[in-house]
CSV table of C-alpha atoms in Angstrom, one decimal:
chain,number,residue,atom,x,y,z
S,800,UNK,CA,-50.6,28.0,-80.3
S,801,UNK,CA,-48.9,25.5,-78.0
S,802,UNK,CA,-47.4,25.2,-74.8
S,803,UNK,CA,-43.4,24.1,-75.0
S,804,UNK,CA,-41.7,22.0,-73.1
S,805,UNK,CA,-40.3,23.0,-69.6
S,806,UNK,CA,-39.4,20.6,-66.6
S,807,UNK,CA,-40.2,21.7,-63.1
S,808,UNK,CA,-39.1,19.6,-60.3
S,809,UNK,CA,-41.9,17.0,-59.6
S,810,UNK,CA,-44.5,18.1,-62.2
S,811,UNK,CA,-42.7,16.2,-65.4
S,812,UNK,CA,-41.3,17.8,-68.2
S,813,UNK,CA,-44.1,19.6,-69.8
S,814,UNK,CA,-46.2,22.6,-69.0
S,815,UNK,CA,-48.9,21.1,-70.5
S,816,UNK,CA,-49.0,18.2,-68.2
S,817,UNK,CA,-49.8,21.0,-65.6
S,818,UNK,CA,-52.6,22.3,-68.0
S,819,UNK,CA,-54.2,18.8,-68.0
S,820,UNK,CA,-54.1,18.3,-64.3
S,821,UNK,CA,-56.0,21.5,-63.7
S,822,UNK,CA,-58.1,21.3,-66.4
S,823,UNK,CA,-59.1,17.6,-65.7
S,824,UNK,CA,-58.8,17.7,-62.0
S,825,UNK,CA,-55.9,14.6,-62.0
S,826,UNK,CA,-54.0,15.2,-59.1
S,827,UNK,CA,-51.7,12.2,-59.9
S,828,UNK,CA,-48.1,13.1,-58.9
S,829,UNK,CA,-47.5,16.5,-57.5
S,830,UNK,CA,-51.1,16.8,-55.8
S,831,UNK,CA,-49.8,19.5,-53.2
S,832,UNK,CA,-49.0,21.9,-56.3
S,833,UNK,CA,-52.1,21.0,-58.1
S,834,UNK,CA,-54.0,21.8,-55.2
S,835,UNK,CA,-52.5,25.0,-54.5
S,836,UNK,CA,-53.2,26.2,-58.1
S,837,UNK,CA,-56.5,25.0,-58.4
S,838,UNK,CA,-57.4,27.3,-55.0
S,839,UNK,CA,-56.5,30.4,-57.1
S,840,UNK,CA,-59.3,32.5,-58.1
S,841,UNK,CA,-59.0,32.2,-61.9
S,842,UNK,CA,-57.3,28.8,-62.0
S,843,UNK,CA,-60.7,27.9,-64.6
S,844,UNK,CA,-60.0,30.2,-67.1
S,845,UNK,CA,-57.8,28.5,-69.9
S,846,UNK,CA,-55.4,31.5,-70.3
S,847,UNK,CA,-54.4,31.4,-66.7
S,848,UNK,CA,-53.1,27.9,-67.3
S,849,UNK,CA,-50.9,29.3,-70.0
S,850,UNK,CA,-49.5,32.1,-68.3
S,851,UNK,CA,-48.6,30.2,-65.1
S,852,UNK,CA,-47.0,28.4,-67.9
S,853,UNK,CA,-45.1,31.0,-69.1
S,854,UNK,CA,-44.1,32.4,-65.3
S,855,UNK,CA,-42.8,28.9,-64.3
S,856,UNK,CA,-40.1,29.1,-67.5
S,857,UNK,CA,-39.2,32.5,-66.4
S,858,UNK,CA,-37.9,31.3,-62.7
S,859,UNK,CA,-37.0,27.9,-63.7
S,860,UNK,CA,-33.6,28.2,-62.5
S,861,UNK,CA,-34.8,28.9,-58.8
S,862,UNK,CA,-37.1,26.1,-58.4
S,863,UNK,CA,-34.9,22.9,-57.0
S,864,UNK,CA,-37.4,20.8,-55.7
S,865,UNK,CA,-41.3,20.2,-55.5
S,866,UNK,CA,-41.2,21.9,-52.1
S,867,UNK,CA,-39.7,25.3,-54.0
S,868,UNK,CA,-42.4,24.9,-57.0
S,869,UNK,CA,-45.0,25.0,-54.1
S,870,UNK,CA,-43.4,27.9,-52.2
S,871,UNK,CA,-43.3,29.5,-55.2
S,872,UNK,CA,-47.4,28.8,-55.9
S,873,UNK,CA,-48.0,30.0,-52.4
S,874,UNK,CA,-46.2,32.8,-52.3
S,875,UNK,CA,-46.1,34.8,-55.7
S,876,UNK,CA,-48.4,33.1,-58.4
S,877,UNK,CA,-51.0,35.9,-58.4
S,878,UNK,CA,-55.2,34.4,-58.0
S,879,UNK,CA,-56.4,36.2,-61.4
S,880,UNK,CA,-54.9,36.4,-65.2
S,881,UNK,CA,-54.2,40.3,-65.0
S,882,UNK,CA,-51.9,40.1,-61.8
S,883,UNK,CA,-50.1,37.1,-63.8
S,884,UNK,CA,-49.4,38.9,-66.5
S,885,UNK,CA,-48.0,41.7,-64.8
S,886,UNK,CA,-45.2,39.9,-62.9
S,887,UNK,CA,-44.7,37.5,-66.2
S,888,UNK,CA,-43.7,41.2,-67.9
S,889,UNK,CA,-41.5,42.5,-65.6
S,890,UNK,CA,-39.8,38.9,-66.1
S,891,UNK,CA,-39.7,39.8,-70.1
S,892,UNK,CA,-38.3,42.7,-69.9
S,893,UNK,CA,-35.5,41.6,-68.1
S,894,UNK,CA,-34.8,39.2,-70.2
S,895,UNK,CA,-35.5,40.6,-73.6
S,896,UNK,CA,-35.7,44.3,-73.1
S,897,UNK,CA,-38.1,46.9,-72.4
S,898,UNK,CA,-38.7,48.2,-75.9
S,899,UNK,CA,-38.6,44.5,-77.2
S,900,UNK,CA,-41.9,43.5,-74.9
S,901,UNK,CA,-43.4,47.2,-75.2
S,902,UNK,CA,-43.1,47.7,-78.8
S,903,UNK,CA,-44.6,44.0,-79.7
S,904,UNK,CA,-47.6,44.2,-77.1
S,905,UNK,CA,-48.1,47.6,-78.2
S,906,UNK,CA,-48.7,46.8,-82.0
S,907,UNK,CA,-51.1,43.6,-80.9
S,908,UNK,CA,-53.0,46.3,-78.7
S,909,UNK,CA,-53.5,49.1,-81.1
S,910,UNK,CA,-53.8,46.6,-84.3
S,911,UNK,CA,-57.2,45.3,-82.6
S,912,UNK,CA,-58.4,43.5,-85.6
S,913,UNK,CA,-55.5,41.6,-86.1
S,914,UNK,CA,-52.2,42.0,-88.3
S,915,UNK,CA,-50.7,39.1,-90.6
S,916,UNK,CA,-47.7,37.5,-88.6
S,917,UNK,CA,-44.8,38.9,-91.5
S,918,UNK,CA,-45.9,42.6,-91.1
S,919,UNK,CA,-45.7,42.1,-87.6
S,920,UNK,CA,-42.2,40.5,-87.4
S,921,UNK,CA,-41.2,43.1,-90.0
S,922,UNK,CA,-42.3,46.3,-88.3
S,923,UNK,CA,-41.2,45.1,-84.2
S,924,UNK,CA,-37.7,43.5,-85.6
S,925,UNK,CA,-37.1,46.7,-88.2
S,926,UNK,CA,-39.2,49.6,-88.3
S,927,UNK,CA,-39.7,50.5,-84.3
S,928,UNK,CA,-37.4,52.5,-82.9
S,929,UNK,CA,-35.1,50.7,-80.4
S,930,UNK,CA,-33.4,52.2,-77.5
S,931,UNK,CA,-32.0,49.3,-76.5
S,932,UNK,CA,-30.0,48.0,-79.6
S,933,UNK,CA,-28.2,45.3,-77.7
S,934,UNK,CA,-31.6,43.6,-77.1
S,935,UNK,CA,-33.1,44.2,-80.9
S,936,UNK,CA,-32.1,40.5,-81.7
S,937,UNK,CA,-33.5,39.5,-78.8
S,938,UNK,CA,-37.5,40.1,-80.3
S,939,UNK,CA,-37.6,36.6,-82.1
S,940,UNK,CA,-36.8,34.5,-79.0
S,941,UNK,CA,-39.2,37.0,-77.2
S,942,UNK,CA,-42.3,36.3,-80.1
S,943,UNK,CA,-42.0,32.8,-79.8
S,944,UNK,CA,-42.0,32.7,-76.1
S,945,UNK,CA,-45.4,34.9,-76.5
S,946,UNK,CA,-47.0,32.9,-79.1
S,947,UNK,CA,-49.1,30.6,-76.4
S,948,UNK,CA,-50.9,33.8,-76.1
S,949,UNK,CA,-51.6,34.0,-79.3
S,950,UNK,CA,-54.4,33.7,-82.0
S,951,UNK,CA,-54.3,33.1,-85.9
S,952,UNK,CA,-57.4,33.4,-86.9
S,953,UNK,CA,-58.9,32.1,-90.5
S,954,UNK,CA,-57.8,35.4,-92.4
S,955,UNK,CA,-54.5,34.5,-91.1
S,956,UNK,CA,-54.8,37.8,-89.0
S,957,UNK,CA,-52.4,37.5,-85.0
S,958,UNK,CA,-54.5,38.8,-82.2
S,959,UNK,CA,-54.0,38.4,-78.9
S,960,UNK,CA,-55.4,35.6,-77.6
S,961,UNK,CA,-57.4,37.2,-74.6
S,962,UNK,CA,-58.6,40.6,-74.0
S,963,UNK,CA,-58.2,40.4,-70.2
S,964,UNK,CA,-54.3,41.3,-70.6
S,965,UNK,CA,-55.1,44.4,-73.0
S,966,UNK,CA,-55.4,46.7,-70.2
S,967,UNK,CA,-52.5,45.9,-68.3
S,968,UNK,CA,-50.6,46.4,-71.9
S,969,UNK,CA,-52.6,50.4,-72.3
S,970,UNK,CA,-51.7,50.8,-68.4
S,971,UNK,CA,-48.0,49.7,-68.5
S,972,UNK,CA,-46.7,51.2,-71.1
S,973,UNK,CA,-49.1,54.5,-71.6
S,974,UNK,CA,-50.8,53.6,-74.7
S,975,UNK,CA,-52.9,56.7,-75.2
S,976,UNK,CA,-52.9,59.4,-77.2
S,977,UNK,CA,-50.1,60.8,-79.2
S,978,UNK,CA,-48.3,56.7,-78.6
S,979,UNK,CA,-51.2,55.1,-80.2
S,980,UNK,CA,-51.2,57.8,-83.1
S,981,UNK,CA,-47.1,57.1,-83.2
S,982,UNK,CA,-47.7,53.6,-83.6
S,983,UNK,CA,-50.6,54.2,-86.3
S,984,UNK,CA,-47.6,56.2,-87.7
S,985,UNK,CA,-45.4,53.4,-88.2
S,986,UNK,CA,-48.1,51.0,-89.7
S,987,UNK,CA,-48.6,54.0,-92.1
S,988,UNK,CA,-45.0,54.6,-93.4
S,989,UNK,CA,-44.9,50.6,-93.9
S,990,UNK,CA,-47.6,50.5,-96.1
S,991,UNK,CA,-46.6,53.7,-97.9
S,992,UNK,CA,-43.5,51.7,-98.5
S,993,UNK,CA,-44.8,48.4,-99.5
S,994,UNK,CA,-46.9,50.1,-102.6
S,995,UNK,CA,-43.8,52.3,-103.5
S,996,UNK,CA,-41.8,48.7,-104.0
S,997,UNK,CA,-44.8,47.2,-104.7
S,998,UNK,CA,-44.2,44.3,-102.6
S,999,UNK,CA,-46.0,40.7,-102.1
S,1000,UNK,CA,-48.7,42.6,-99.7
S,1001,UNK,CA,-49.3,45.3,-102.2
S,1002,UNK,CA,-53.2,45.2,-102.2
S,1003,UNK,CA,-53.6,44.7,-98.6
S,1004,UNK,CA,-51.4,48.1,-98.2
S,1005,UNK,CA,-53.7,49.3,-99.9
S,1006,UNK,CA,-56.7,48.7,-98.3
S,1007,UNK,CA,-55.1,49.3,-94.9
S,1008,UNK,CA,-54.1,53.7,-95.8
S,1009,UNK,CA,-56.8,55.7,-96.2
């Protein structure tokens, strides 16, 4: 999965310039920013790259100049992945709805071992219940800004791309219990119905019901 392009005053006009100047240690233009982010506790691990990423999209339209993207470093880029990912959600779900963020998360939590990238589409954009109907159109904009935390692995199987994040996902939106059996539920009524209509994934339905 890749990074897309974003333009934040003085750092260029791609996230993944950022990435690089972290990753590398080239503090060629905005060294003060660079600097700032390479103090944070977890600035090594790859994944907080991507979600720093991810958090500078979501306030874009408050950052004027270099001295706002450091302010905004400073001031409310959390030091470790977790904390990162917490604020990036409660930017998501103001912007693409609560059930749109929980609903998705929720399925690449409780599917562990991966689910092909069609069923997924099919049962978050379809099958789940939404509350907030407005925002049901609003799940493909929100899977492709999530695919940089993505992973397709060879059985063509989408995970998430860290485990670090799956216990903010259980914590945030209660995914014990009776919600994880509700959401096995829905996995189970789409696979009933792919063998009734005997549809393209016909075998894999099979394998997946018990």
């Amino acid at each position: 999965r890749y990074l897309t392009p974003v333009e934040l005053p003085g750092l260029g006009k791609d996230t993944e310039a950022l990435t690089t100047h972290l990753q590398e240690g080239v503090v060629d233009g905005p060294a003060s920013a660079v600097s700032a982010l390479m103090y944070k506790d977890e600035s090594t691990v790859p994944m907080f790259h991507v979600l720093v990423a991810e958090l500078f999209r979501s306030v874009l339209g408050s950052l004027n100049t270099e001295l706002d993207v450091m302010r905004f470093i400073t001031e409310h880029v959390p030091e470790t992945v977790p904390e990162i990912f917490k604020l990036l959600l409660s930017e998501w779900e103001a912007e693409f709805g609560l059930d749109c963020v929980a609903n998705t998360l929720s399925m690449l939590v409780v599917q562990r071992e991966g689910t092909p990238e069609d069923e997924l589409i099919t049962l978050c954009s379809e099958i789940l219940p939404w509350h907030d109907s407005d925002k049901k159109d609003n799940f493909h904009k929100f899977y492709s800004r999530l695919e940089p935390l993505l992973y397709t692995g060879p059985s063509g199987l989408v995970q998430l791309n860290t485990q670090a994040i799956v216990p903010v996902v259980e914590d945030r939106y209660n995914l014990r219990g009776d919600k994880v059996a509700a959401f096995h539920a829905a996995f189970g009524r789409y696979y009933q119905e792919c063998i009734a209509n005997k549809t393209y994934n016909y075998l894999r339905a099979l394998e997946q019901l018990p």
